[in-house]
mmCIF file of N, CA and C in Angstrom:
data_model
loop_
_atom_site.group_PDB
_atom_site.id
_atom_site.type_symbol
_atom_site.label_atom_id
_atom_site.label_comp_id
_atom_site.label_asym_id
_atom_site.label_seq_id
_atom_site.Cartn_x
_atom_site.Cartn_y
_atom_site.Cartn_z
ATOM 1 N N MET A 12 47.051 -18.182 -11.855
ATOM 2 C CA MET A 12 48.423 -18.799 -12.561
ATOM 3 C C MET A 12 49.195 -17.962 -11.570
ATOM 4 N N ASP A 13 50.749 -18.964 -12.345
ATOM 5 C CA ASP A 13 51.772 -19.113 -11.894
ATOM 6 C C ASP A 13 52.092 -17.574 -12.232
ATOM 7 N N ILE A 14 52.920 -16.199 -12.251
ATOM 8 C CA ILE A 14 52.863 -15.356 -12.826
ATOM 9 C C ILE A 14 53.804 -15.644 -13.933
ATOM 10 N N GLU A 15 55.567 -16.575 -13.184
ATOM 11 C CA GLU A 15 56.616 -16.901 -14.211
ATOM 12 C C GLU A 15 56.465 -17.666 -15.591
ATOM 13 N N ARG A 16 54.762 -18.398 -14.673
ATOM 14 C CA ARG A 16 54.893 -19.418 -15.971
ATOM 15 C C ARG A 16 54.082 -18.953 -16.495
ATOM 16 N N TRP A 17 53.338 -18.062 -16.756
ATOM 17 C CA TRP A 17 51.823 -17.448 -18.242
ATOM 18 C C TRP A 17 53.466 -16.603 -18.983
ATOM 19 N N ARG A 18 54.751 -16.202 -18.320
ATOM 20 C CA ARG A 18 55.776 -15.529 -18.958
ATOM 21 C C ARG A 18 55.810 -16.214 -20.389
ATOM 22 N N SER A 19 56.191 -17.664 -19.946
ATOM 23 C CA SER A 19 56.867 -18.563 -20.575
ATOM 24 C C SER A 19 55.686 -18.874 -21.738
ATOM 25 N N ARG A 20 54.843 -17.976 -21.894
ATOM 26 C CA ARG A 20 53.542 -17.825 -23.018
ATOM 27 C C ARG A 20 53.447 -18.260 -24.250
ATOM 28 N N LEU A 21 53.450 -18.822 -24.759
ATOM 29 C CA LEU A 21 53.217 -18.034 -26.618
ATOM 30 C C LEU A 21 52.292 -18.526 -27.019
ATOM 31 N N PRO A 22 51.972 -17.642 -27.992
ATOM 32 C CA PRO A 22 50.415 -17.353 -28.525
ATOM 33 C C PRO A 22 50.146 -18.628 -29.593
ATOM 34 N N VAL A 23 49.364 -18.980 -30.235
ATOM 35 C CA VAL A 23 48.478 -20.173 -30.692
ATOM 36 C C VAL A 23 47.360 -19.126 -31.661
ATOM 37 N N LYS A 24 47.080 -19.009 -32.753
ATOM 38 C CA LYS A 24 46.878 -17.576 -33.778
ATOM 39 C C LYS A 24 45.857 -18.779 -34.557
ATOM 40 N N ARG A 25 44.577 -18.706 -34.655
ATOM 41 C CA ARG A 25 43.782 -19.483 -35.990
ATOM 42 C C ARG A 25 43.880 -18.908 -37.171
ATOM 43 N N ALA A 26 44.862 -20.073 -38.107
ATOM 44 C CA ALA A 26 45.509 -20.184 -39.649
ATOM 45 C C ALA A 26 45.062 -18.712 -40.270
ATOM 46 N N SER A 27 43.322 -18.820 -39.713
ATOM 47 C CA SER A 27 41.877 -18.663 -41.139
ATOM 48 C C SER A 27 42.730 -17.072 -40.609
ATOM 49 N N ASP A 28 42.546 -16.580 -39.793
ATOM 50 C CA ASP A 28 42.235 -14.564 -39.287
ATOM 51 C C ASP A 28 43.063 -14.380 -38.354
ATOM 52 N N GLY A 29 44.324 -15.244 -37.656
ATOM 53 C CA GLY A 29 45.624 -14.640 -36.640
ATOM 54 C C GLY A 29 45.099 -13.869 -35.331
ATOM 55 N N GLU A 30 44.074 -15.106 -35.485
ATOM 56 C CA GLU A 30 43.399 -14.534 -33.584
ATOM 57 C C GLU A 30 43.729 -15.711 -33.004
ATOM 58 N N VAL A 31 44.364 -14.876 -32.004
ATOM 59 C CA VAL A 31 43.956 -15.398 -30.867
ATOM 60 C C VAL A 31 43.653 -16.885 -30.437
ATOM 61 N N ILE A 32 43.392 -17.858 -30.291
ATOM 62 C CA ILE A 32 42.785 -19.353 -29.824
ATOM 63 C C ILE A 32 43.510 -19.547 -27.992
ATOM 64 N N GLY A 33 44.442 -18.636 -27.481
ATOM 65 C CA GLY A 33 45.280 -19.699 -26.498
ATOM 66 C C GLY A 33 46.349 -19.552 -26.532
ATOM 67 N N TRP A 34 47.465 -20.073 -25.155
ATOM 68 C CA TRP A 34 48.488 -20.099 -25.423
ATOM 69 C C TRP A 34 49.392 -21.197 -24.809
ATOM 70 N N THR A 35 49.969 -21.180 -25.435
ATOM 71 C CA THR A 35 51.105 -22.818 -24.437
ATOM 72 C C THR A 35 51.605 -21.827 -23.502
ATOM 73 N N VAL A 36 51.691 -23.000 -22.006
ATOM 74 C CA VAL A 36 52.924 -22.267 -21.604
ATOM 75 C C VAL A 36 53.340 -23.757 -20.156
ATOM 76 N N ALA A 37 54.505 -23.447 -19.950
ATOM 77 C CA ALA A 37 55.636 -23.927 -19.600
ATOM 78 C C ALA A 37 54.687 -25.246 -18.678
ATOM 79 N N HIS A 38 54.523 -26.475 -18.967
ATOM 80 C CA HIS A 38 53.736 -27.109 -17.972
ATOM 81 C C HIS A 38 54.065 -27.104 -16.571
ATOM 82 N N ARG A 39 53.717 -27.546 -15.390
ATOM 83 C CA ARG A 39 54.329 -26.839 -14.200
ATOM 84 C C ARG A 39 55.430 -28.066 -13.702
ATOM 85 N N SER A 40 55.757 -28.808 -14.177
ATOM 86 C CA SER A 40 57.668 -30.058 -13.986
ATOM 87 C C SER A 40 58.366 -29.647 -14.545
ATOM 88 N N HIS A 41 57.475 -28.154 -15.301
ATOM 89 C CA HIS A 41 59.186 -27.661 -16.827
ATOM 90 C C HIS A 41 59.730 -25.994 -15.936
ATOM 91 N N ALA A 42 58.585 -25.409 -15.268
ATOM 92 C CA ALA A 42 58.729 -23.894 -15.189
ATOM 93 C C ALA A 42 60.078 -23.274 -13.946
ATOM 94 N N SER A 43 60.242 -24.354 -13.047
ATOM 95 C CA SER A 43 61.336 -24.018 -12.198
ATOM 96 C C SER A 43 62.870 -24.332 -13.249
ATOM 97 N N ALA A 44 61.923 -25.421 -14.520
ATOM 98 C CA ALA A 44 64.032 -25.695 -15.139
ATOM 99 C C ALA A 44 64.093 -24.422 -16.310
ATOM 100 N N PRO A 45 65.175 -24.737 -16.772
ATOM 101 C CA PRO A 45 65.232 -24.227 -17.435
ATOM 102 C C PRO A 45 64.512 -24.222 -18.983
ATOM 103 N N LEU A 46 63.979 -23.045 -20.122
ATOM 104 C CA LEU A 46 63.244 -23.874 -20.625
ATOM 105 C C LEU A 46 63.060 -23.967 -22.322
ATOM 106 N N ASP A 47 64.086 -25.157 -22.980
ATOM 107 C CA ASP A 47 64.202 -25.072 -23.754
ATOM 108 C C ASP A 47 63.356 -25.978 -25.079
ATOM 109 N N GLU A 48 62.245 -25.588 -25.488
ATOM 110 C CA GLU A 48 61.172 -25.266 -26.750
ATOM 111 C C GLU A 48 62.305 -26.820 -27.415
ATOM 112 N N GLN A 49 62.931 -26.547 -28.340
ATOM 113 C CA GLN A 49 63.256 -28.518 -28.795
ATOM 114 C C GLN A 49 63.863 -29.260 -27.591
ATOM 115 N N GLU A 50 63.995 -29.359 -26.916
ATOM 116 C CA GLU A 50 63.856 -30.582 -26.081
ATOM 117 C C GLU A 50 63.636 -31.549 -25.829
ATOM 118 N N GLU A 51 63.885 -32.905 -25.975
ATOM 119 C CA GLU A 51 62.782 -33.581 -26.503
ATOM 120 C C GLU A 51 61.732 -33.997 -25.279
ATOM 121 N N GLY A 52 60.767 -34.340 -25.498
ATOM 122 C CA GLY A 52 59.899 -34.794 -23.925
ATOM 123 C C GLY A 52 59.506 -33.496 -23.717
ATOM 124 N N TYR A 53 59.745 -32.579 -23.949
ATOM 125 C CA TYR A 53 59.545 -30.917 -23.130
ATOM 126 C C TYR A 53 57.820 -30.668 -23.543
ATOM 127 N N LEU A 54 56.772 -30.515 -22.576
ATOM 128 C CA LEU A 54 55.810 -30.565 -21.889
ATOM 129 C C LEU A 54 55.342 -28.960 -22.172
ATOM 130 N N VAL A 55 53.378 -28.771 -22.668
ATOM 131 C CA VAL A 55 53.590 -27.520 -22.485
ATOM 132 C C VAL A 55 52.367 -28.033 -21.711
ATOM 133 N N ASP A 56 51.257 -26.902 -21.509
ATOM 134 C CA ASP A 56 49.205 -26.352 -21.408
ATOM 135 C C ASP A 56 49.263 -25.760 -22.313
ATOM 136 N N ALA A 57 47.913 -25.927 -22.803
ATOM 137 C CA ALA A 57 47.052 -25.522 -23.257
ATOM 138 C C ALA A 57 45.969 -24.762 -22.507
ATOM 139 N N VAL A 58 46.266 -23.466 -22.475
ATOM 140 C CA VAL A 58 45.511 -22.410 -21.864
ATOM 141 C C VAL A 58 44.491 -21.800 -22.897
ATOM 142 N N ASN A 59 43.622 -21.601 -22.294
ATOM 143 C CA ASN A 59 42.257 -20.703 -23.797
ATOM 144 C C ASN A 59 43.552 -19.011 -23.134
ATOM 145 N N PRO A 60 42.138 -17.975 -24.037
ATOM 146 C CA PRO A 60 42.754 -16.993 -24.002
ATOM 147 C C PRO A 60 42.820 -15.860 -22.434
ATOM 148 N N VAL A 61 41.510 -16.639 -21.134
ATOM 149 C CA VAL A 61 42.039 -15.818 -20.158
ATOM 150 C C VAL A 61 42.604 -16.790 -19.259
ATOM 151 N N GLY A 62 43.189 -18.440 -20.198
ATOM 152 C CA GLY A 62 44.763 -18.320 -18.902
ATOM 153 C C GLY A 62 43.912 -20.028 -18.658
ATOM 154 N N ILE A 63 43.099 -20.512 -18.434
ATOM 155 C CA ILE A 63 42.285 -21.653 -17.986
ATOM 156 C C ILE A 63 42.467 -23.168 -19.026
ATOM 157 N N THR A 64 43.313 -23.543 -18.564
ATOM 158 C CA THR A 64 43.987 -25.106 -18.820
ATOM 159 C C THR A 64 42.860 -26.143 -19.728
ATOM 160 N N VAL A 65 43.168 -26.139 -21.225
ATOM 161 C CA VAL A 65 42.392 -26.854 -22.404
ATOM 162 C C VAL A 65 42.977 -28.443 -22.271
ATOM 163 N N ALA A 66 44.550 -28.420 -21.675
ATOM 164 C CA ALA A 66 44.530 -29.182 -22.005
ATOM 165 C C ALA A 66 45.929 -29.447 -20.953
ATOM 166 N N GLN A 67 46.534 -30.221 -20.709
ATOM 167 C CA GLN A 67 48.129 -30.327 -19.485
ATOM 168 C C GLN A 67 48.808 -31.116 -19.816
ATOM 169 N N GLY A 68 50.287 -30.915 -19.661
ATOM 170 C CA GLY A 68 50.995 -31.868 -20.063
ATOM 171 C C GLY A 68 50.854 -32.492 -21.350
ATOM 172 N N VAL A 69 51.697 -31.822 -22.650
ATOM 173 C CA VAL A 69 51.124 -32.391 -24.529
ATOM 174 C C VAL A 69 51.841 -31.343 -24.648
ATOM 175 N N PRO A 70 52.570 -32.296 -25.649
ATOM 176 C CA PRO A 70 53.489 -31.870 -26.690
ATOM 177 C C PRO A 70 53.222 -30.519 -27.622
ATOM 178 N N ILE A 71 53.457 -29.781 -27.522
ATOM 179 C CA ILE A 71 53.620 -27.993 -28.493
ATOM 180 C C ILE A 71 51.526 -28.591 -29.253
ATOM 181 N N GLU A 72 52.830 -29.348 -30.095
ATOM 182 C CA GLU A 72 51.140 -30.156 -30.989
ATOM 183 C C GLU A 72 50.366 -30.414 -30.863
ATOM 184 N N THR A 73 50.295 -30.255 -29.986
ATOM 185 C CA THR A 73 49.002 -31.642 -29.209
ATOM 186 C C THR A 73 48.166 -30.634 -28.382
ATOM 187 N N ALA A 74 48.762 -29.516 -28.271
ATOM 188 C CA ALA A 74 48.189 -28.463 -27.392
ATOM 189 C C ALA A 74 47.255 -27.683 -28.688
ATOM 190 N N VAL A 75 48.103 -27.195 -29.097
ATOM 191 C CA VAL A 75 48.025 -26.198 -30.983
ATOM 192 C C VAL A 75 46.843 -26.645 -31.121
ATOM 193 N N ALA A 76 46.688 -28.373 -31.476
ATOM 194 C CA ALA A 76 45.169 -29.115 -31.778
ATOM 195 C C ALA A 76 43.962 -29.432 -30.746
ATOM 196 N N HIS A 77 44.928 -29.328 -29.367
ATOM 197 C CA HIS A 77 43.298 -29.143 -28.152
ATOM 198 C C HIS A 77 42.558 -27.230 -28.140
ATOM 199 N N LEU A 78 43.641 -26.335 -28.843
ATOM 200 C CA LEU A 78 43.053 -25.036 -28.924
ATOM 201 C C LEU A 78 42.266 -24.952 -30.130
ATOM 202 N N GLU A 79 43.373 -25.263 -30.669
ATOM 203 C CA GLU A 79 42.238 -24.692 -32.176
ATOM 204 C C GLU A 79 40.502 -25.499 -32.289
ATOM 205 N N GLU A 80 40.905 -26.834 -31.398
ATOM 206 C CA GLU A 80 39.118 -27.951 -31.532
ATOM 207 C C GLU A 80 38.140 -27.135 -30.495
ATOM 208 N N ARG A 81 38.649 -27.053 -29.591
ATOM 209 C CA ARG A 81 38.646 -26.015 -27.710
ATOM 210 C C ARG A 81 38.817 -24.817 -27.562
ATOM 211 N N GLY A 82 40.261 -23.811 -27.828
ATOM 212 C CA GLY A 82 39.989 -22.515 -27.052
ATOM 213 C C GLY A 82 38.868 -22.232 -27.036
ATOM 214 N N LEU A 83 38.225 -21.279 -28.276
ATOM 215 C CA LEU A 83 37.445 -20.300 -28.499
ATOM 216 C C LEU A 83 36.927 -20.665 -27.349
ATOM 217 N N ALA A 84 35.984 -22.313 -27.925
ATOM 218 C CA ALA A 84 34.783 -22.182 -27.461
ATOM 219 C C ALA A 84 34.346 -22.439 -26.250
ATOM 220 N N SER A 85 35.578 -22.934 -25.127
ATOM 221 C CA SER A 85 35.870 -23.258 -23.969
ATOM 222 C C SER A 85 35.461 -21.783 -23.296
ATOM 223 N N LEU A 86 35.285 -20.764 -24.416
ATOM 224 C CA LEU A 86 34.868 -19.547 -23.455
ATOM 225 C C LEU A 86 33.354 -19.635 -22.517
ATOM 226 N N SER A 87 32.395 -20.059 -23.502
ATOM 227 C CA SER A 87 31.310 -20.025 -23.843
ATOM 228 C C SER A 87 30.435 -20.813 -22.297
ATOM 229 N N ALA A 88 31.598 -21.754 -22.034
ATOM 230 C CA ALA A 88 30.894 -23.164 -20.997
ATOM 231 C C ALA A 88 31.453 -21.784 -19.332
ATOM 232 N N PRO A 89 29.780 -22.322 -18.291
ATOM 233 C CA PRO A 89 29.607 -22.194 -17.520
ATOM 234 C C PRO A 89 31.030 -21.709 -16.798
ATOM 235 N N HIS A 90 31.145 -21.071 -16.323
ATOM 236 C CA HIS A 90 32.596 -21.201 -14.487
ATOM 237 C C HIS A 90 31.878 -21.213 -13.517
ATOM 238 N N TRP A 91 33.665 -21.457 -12.304
ATOM 239 C CA TRP A 91 32.371 -20.674 -11.184
ATOM 240 C C TRP A 91 33.543 -20.338 -10.304
ATOM 241 N N THR A 92 32.798 -19.973 -9.533
ATOM 242 C CA THR A 92 33.675 -18.386 -7.882
ATOM 243 C C THR A 92 33.721 -18.245 -6.914
ATOM 244 N N LYS A 93 34.063 -17.942 -5.964
ATOM 245 C CA LYS A 93 33.528 -17.469 -5.553
ATOM 246 C C LYS A 93 33.145 -16.248 -4.909
ATOM 247 N N ALA A 94 31.671 -16.269 -5.093
ATOM 248 C CA ALA A 94 30.990 -14.707 -4.595
ATOM 249 C C ALA A 94 29.889 -14.842 -3.514
ATOM 250 N N PRO A 95 30.068 -13.344 -3.622
ATOM 251 C CA PRO A 95 28.513 -13.138 -2.693
ATOM 252 C C PRO A 95 28.181 -12.868 -2.709
ATOM 253 N N LEU A 96 26.357 -12.817 -2.504
ATOM 254 C CA LEU A 96 25.105 -12.862 -2.935
ATOM 255 C C LEU A 96 24.555 -12.086 -2.537
ATOM 256 N N PRO A 97 24.276 -10.784 -2.918
ATOM 257 C CA PRO A 97 24.121 -10.872 -4.215
ATOM 258 C C PRO A 97 26.190 -10.108 -4.397
ATOM 259 N N LEU A 98 25.805 -9.868 -5.837
ATOM 260 C CA LEU A 98 27.096 -9.717 -6.159
ATOM 261 C C LEU A 98 27.686 -8.735 -6.656
ATOM 262 N N ALA A 99 28.122 -7.468 -6.663
ATOM 263 C CA ALA A 99 28.123 -5.534 -6.645
ATOM 264 C C ALA A 99 29.511 -5.326 -7.079
ATOM 265 N N PRO A 100 29.320 -4.675 -8.302
ATOM 266 C CA PRO A 100 29.910 -3.498 -8.327
ATOM 267 C C PRO A 100 31.708 -3.517 -7.913
ATOM 268 N N GLU A 101 32.172 -3.512 -6.846
ATOM 269 C CA GLU A 101 33.261 -2.862 -6.282
ATOM 270 C C GLU A 101 33.323 -4.789 -5.864
ATOM 271 N N THR A 102 32.678 -5.633 -5.499
ATOM 272 C CA THR A 102 33.244 -6.956 -5.565
ATOM 273 C C THR A 102 34.625 -7.490 -5.661
ATOM 274 N N ASP A 103 35.375 -7.317 -5.281
ATOM 275 C CA ASP A 103 36.636 -7.882 -5.267
ATOM 276 C C ASP A 103 37.195 -9.306 -5.633
ATOM 277 N N LEU A 104 37.193 -9.816 -6.495
ATOM 278 C CA LEU A 104 36.621 -11.535 -6.618
ATOM 279 C C LEU A 104 38.099 -12.320 -6.573
ATOM 280 N N ILE A 105 39.667 -11.529 -7.004
ATOM 281 C CA ILE A 105 40.696 -11.902 -6.429
ATOM 282 C C ILE A 105 40.827 -12.203 -4.577
ATOM 283 N N ALA A 106 39.760 -12.226 -4.007
ATOM 284 C CA ALA A 106 40.004 -12.228 -2.478
ATOM 285 C C ALA A 106 39.142 -12.586 -1.981
ATOM 286 N N PRO A 107 38.635 -13.894 -2.262
ATOM 287 C CA PRO A 107 37.648 -14.223 -1.811
ATOM 288 C C PRO A 107 37.165 -14.275 -0.530
ATOM 289 N N GLN A 108 36.041 -14.037 0.242
ATOM 290 C CA GLN A 108 35.734 -14.149 1.688
ATOM 291 C C GLN A 108 36.091 -15.746 1.633
ATOM 292 N N ASP A 109 35.093 -15.988 3.273
ATOM 293 C CA ASP A 109 35.543 -16.967 3.853
ATOM 294 C C ASP A 109 33.639 -17.312 3.048
ATOM 295 N N ASP A 110 32.548 -17.134 3.890
ATOM 296 C CA ASP A 110 31.213 -17.192 3.703
ATOM 297 C C ASP A 110 31.186 -16.841 2.477
ATOM 298 N N TRP A 111 31.449 -16.826 1.842
ATOM 299 C CA TRP A 111 30.737 -17.120 0.547
ATOM 300 C C TRP A 111 31.358 -17.819 -0.380
ATOM 301 N N GLN A 112 29.817 -18.244 -1.288
ATOM 302 C CA GLN A 112 29.332 -20.088 -2.046
ATOM 303 C C GLN A 112 30.192 -19.514 -3.219
ATOM 304 N N TRP A 113 29.797 -21.140 -3.715
ATOM 305 C CA TRP A 113 30.856 -21.340 -5.112
ATOM 306 C C TRP A 113 29.281 -21.068 -5.852
ATOM 307 N N ARG A 114 29.332 -19.778 -7.146
ATOM 308 C CA ARG A 114 28.407 -19.346 -8.119
ATOM 309 C C ARG A 114 28.979 -19.336 -9.407
ATOM 310 N N ARG A 115 27.910 -19.914 -10.762
ATOM 311 C CA ARG A 115 28.093 -20.567 -11.884
ATOM 312 C C ARG A 115 28.492 -19.453 -11.719
ATOM 313 N N VAL A 116 28.701 -18.245 -13.367
ATOM 314 C CA VAL A 116 29.213 -17.321 -14.054
ATOM 315 C C VAL A 116 29.846 -17.812 -15.710
ATOM 316 N N LEU A 117 28.819 -17.057 -16.102
ATOM 317 C CA LEU A 117 29.559 -16.734 -17.765
ATOM 318 C C LEU A 117 30.047 -15.293 -17.950
ATOM 319 N N MET A 118 31.004 -15.928 -18.700
ATOM 320 C CA MET A 118 32.030 -14.877 -19.292
ATOM 321 C C MET A 118 30.960 -14.652 -20.837
ATOM 322 N N THR A 119 30.696 -12.844 -20.465
ATOM 323 C CA THR A 119 30.826 -11.786 -21.063
ATOM 324 C C THR A 119 31.599 -11.126 -22.389
ATOM 325 N N GLN A 120 32.269 -10.602 -22.903
ATOM 326 C CA GLN A 120 33.510 -10.261 -22.784
ATOM 327 C C GLN A 120 35.123 -10.564 -22.807
ATOM 328 N N LEU A 121 35.758 -10.348 -23.274
ATOM 329 C CA LEU A 121 37.072 -10.114 -23.621
ATOM 330 C C LEU A 121 38.363 -9.495 -23.867
ATOM 331 N N ASP A 122 39.259 -8.549 -24.053
ATOM 332 C CA ASP A 122 39.872 -7.828 -24.246
ATOM 333 C C ASP A 122 41.971 -8.553 -24.200
ATOM 334 N N ASP A 123 43.020 -7.847 -24.233
ATOM 335 C CA ASP A 123 43.881 -8.769 -23.717
ATOM 336 C C ASP A 123 43.754 -8.536 -22.450
ATOM 337 N N ASN A 124 43.508 -7.911 -21.604
ATOM 338 C CA ASN A 124 44.108 -7.569 -20.535
ATOM 339 C C ASN A 124 43.112 -7.947 -19.321
ATOM 340 N N ARG A 125 41.762 -8.345 -19.770
ATOM 341 C CA ARG A 125 40.527 -8.338 -18.684
ATOM 342 C C ARG A 125 39.385 -9.072 -19.592
ATOM 343 N N VAL A 126 38.582 -10.032 -18.887
ATOM 344 C CA VAL A 126 37.362 -11.196 -18.424
ATOM 345 C C VAL A 126 35.873 -10.691 -18.552
ATOM 346 N N TRP A 127 35.472 -10.056 -18.829
ATOM 347 C CA TRP A 127 34.794 -9.594 -18.367
ATOM 348 C C TRP A 127 33.425 -10.782 -17.583
ATOM 349 N N ILE A 128 32.603 -11.467 -16.655
ATOM 350 C CA ILE A 128 32.115 -11.626 -16.222
ATOM 351 C C ILE A 128 30.505 -10.892 -15.100
ATOM 352 N N ARG A 129 29.371 -12.373 -15.735
ATOM 353 C CA ARG A 129 28.143 -12.378 -15.049
ATOM 354 C C ARG A 129 27.662 -13.822 -14.648
ATOM 355 N N PRO A 130 27.150 -13.252 -13.494
ATOM 356 C CA PRO A 130 26.348 -14.846 -12.293
ATOM 357 C C PRO A 130 25.599 -15.704 -13.512
ATOM 358 N N ALA A 131 26.061 -16.807 -14.145
ATOM 359 C CA ALA A 131 24.569 -17.676 -14.884
ATOM 360 C C ALA A 131 23.027 -17.822 -14.839
ATOM 361 N N TYR A 132 23.417 -17.651 -13.288
ATOM 362 C CA TYR A 132 21.096 -16.695 -12.266
ATOM 363 C C TYR A 132 21.499 -15.984 -11.184
ATOM 364 N N PRO A 133 21.717 -14.370 -11.963
ATOM 365 C CA PRO A 133 21.561 -13.167 -11.536
ATOM 366 C C PRO A 133 19.727 -13.085 -10.937
ATOM 367 N N SER A 134 20.912 -12.591 -9.305
ATOM 368 C CA SER A 134 19.177 -11.900 -8.061
ATOM 369 C C SER A 134 18.949 -11.334 -8.593
ATOM 370 N N TRP A 135 17.572 -11.165 -8.902
ATOM 371 C CA TRP A 135 17.222 -9.046 -9.598
ATOM 372 C C TRP A 135 18.516 -8.266 -9.383
ATOM 373 N N PRO A 136 19.401 -7.433 -8.128
ATOM 374 C CA PRO A 136 19.639 -6.068 -8.228
ATOM 375 C C PRO A 136 21.502 -6.790 -9.303
ATOM 376 N N GLU A 137 20.982 -7.773 -9.717
ATOM 377 C CA GLU A 137 22.546 -8.804 -10.552
ATOM 378 C C GLU A 137 22.510 -8.847 -12.425
ATOM 379 N N ARG A 138 21.274 -8.331 -12.158
ATOM 380 C CA ARG A 138 20.558 -8.897 -13.987
ATOM 381 C C ARG A 138 21.393 -7.898 -14.525
ATOM 382 N N LEU A 139 21.675 -6.942 -14.252
ATOM 383 C CA LEU A 139 22.256 -5.929 -15.853
ATOM 384 C C LEU A 139 24.041 -5.965 -15.385
ATOM 385 N N LEU A 140 24.465 -6.827 -14.252
ATOM 386 C CA LEU A 140 26.222 -6.858 -13.993
ATOM 387 C C LEU A 140 26.943 -7.328 -14.271
ATOM 388 N N GLU A 141 28.423 -6.633 -14.694
ATOM 389 C CA GLU A 141 28.765 -7.667 -15.429
ATOM 390 C C GLU A 141 31.061 -6.906 -14.116
ATOM 391 N N ILE A 142 31.480 -7.544 -14.496
ATOM 392 C CA ILE A 142 32.672 -7.666 -13.645
ATOM 393 C C ILE A 142 33.776 -7.468 -13.889
ATOM 394 N N PRO A 143 34.500 -6.580 -14.447
ATOM 395 C CA PRO A 143 35.922 -6.732 -15.178
ATOM 396 C C PRO A 143 36.637 -8.171 -13.947
ATOM 397 N N LEU A 144 37.483 -8.903 -15.149
ATOM 398 C CA LEU A 144 38.403 -10.131 -13.656
ATOM 399 C C LEU A 144 39.696 -9.569 -14.926
ATOM 400 N N PRO A 145 41.382 -9.313 -13.984
ATOM 401 C CA PRO A 145 42.187 -9.295 -14.455
ATOM 402 C C PRO A 145 43.163 -11.517 -15.402
ATOM 403 N N ILE A 146 43.371 -11.012 -16.809
ATOM 404 C CA ILE A 146 43.685 -12.026 -17.300
ATOM 405 C C ILE A 146 45.029 -12.470 -16.969
ATOM 406 N N PRO A 147 45.401 -13.419 -17.122
ATOM 407 C CA PRO A 147 45.249 -14.671 -16.467
ATOM 408 C C PRO A 147 44.068 -14.443 -15.386
ATOM 409 N N ALA A 148 43.221 -15.522 -15.423
ATOM 410 C CA ALA A 148 41.671 -15.743 -14.170
ATOM 411 C C ALA A 148 41.181 -16.945 -13.874
ATOM 412 N N ASP A 149 42.650 -18.265 -14.366
ATOM 413 C CA ASP A 149 42.799 -18.883 -13.876
ATOM 414 C C ASP A 149 42.536 -19.284 -12.123
ATOM 415 N N ASP A 150 42.772 -18.079 -11.049
ATOM 416 C CA ASP A 150 42.753 -18.578 -9.963
ATOM 417 C C ASP A 150 41.356 -17.782 -9.643
ATOM 418 N N ILE A 151 40.552 -17.419 -10.094
ATOM 419 C CA ILE A 151 39.402 -16.933 -10.190
ATOM 420 C C ILE A 151 38.097 -18.080 -10.052
ATOM 421 N N LEU A 152 38.776 -17.849 -11.577
ATOM 422 C CA LEU A 152 37.785 -18.935 -12.165
ATOM 423 C C LEU A 152 37.802 -20.910 -12.824
ATOM 424 N N ARG A 153 36.848 -21.455 -12.211
ATOM 425 C CA ARG A 153 37.166 -23.143 -12.492
ATOM 426 C C ARG A 153 36.265 -23.068 -13.014
ATOM 427 N N PRO A 154 36.996 -24.089 -14.468
ATOM 428 C CA PRO A 154 35.377 -24.534 -15.572
ATOM 429 C C PRO A 154 34.508 -26.212 -14.447
ATOM 430 N N ASP A 155 35.279 -26.495 -14.000
ATOM 431 C CA ASP A 155 34.060 -27.094 -13.472
ATOM 432 C C ASP A 155 33.568 -27.602 -11.919
ATOM 433 N N SER A 156 32.171 -27.611 -11.937
ATOM 434 C CA SER A 156 31.764 -28.030 -10.748
ATOM 435 C C SER A 156 32.295 -28.083 -9.290
ATOM 436 N N PRO A 157 31.970 -27.648 -7.868
ATOM 437 C CA PRO A 157 32.717 -27.330 -7.148
ATOM 438 C C PRO A 157 32.797 -28.953 -6.055
ATOM 439 N N ALA A 158 32.341 -28.946 -6.767
ATOM 440 C CA ALA A 158 30.888 -30.578 -5.802
ATOM 441 C C ALA A 158 31.320 -31.978 -7.054
ATOM 442 N N ASP A 159 32.591 -31.528 -7.884
ATOM 443 C CA ASP A 159 31.994 -32.263 -8.790
ATOM 444 C C ASP A 159 34.486 -32.546 -8.515
ATOM 445 N N SER A 160 35.457 -32.197 -7.351
ATOM 446 C CA SER A 160 36.625 -31.726 -7.739
ATOM 447 C C SER A 160 36.627 -31.590 -5.916
ATOM 448 N N ASP A 161 36.718 -30.967 -5.190
ATOM 449 C CA ASP A 161 36.466 -30.849 -4.099
ATOM 450 C C ASP A 161 36.424 -31.790 -3.337
#
């Protein structure tokens, strides 16, 4: 994610307990313009706690509704990343190599700064492996299969 966009984020908290269920970030068309949330037609992207877009280019109220409905639930869905086989603890997924393949991964833990992932279908050496990624991780993780989009 563009770090300037990430800096524009505002937390969206669940009303019942105050847990952050996602963020609103400036929509890409507004990323270079001065940000004025009171401006008519101001749009945001709703992103889950990891930084992956749940709804794009919507009014703030709609973004909040999407995050209430799908923000935390989207974390349990499988995601895709470029990774070697087998994946090793020291693998830097931020800088994928050309010979790496798309692999399905699952998120296992989350804190304020990192998300841990593991292969969805681990090989024997990967069976206990979890790798931390910095947040936002939308440059590393994809919510859709690469076969469906590229």
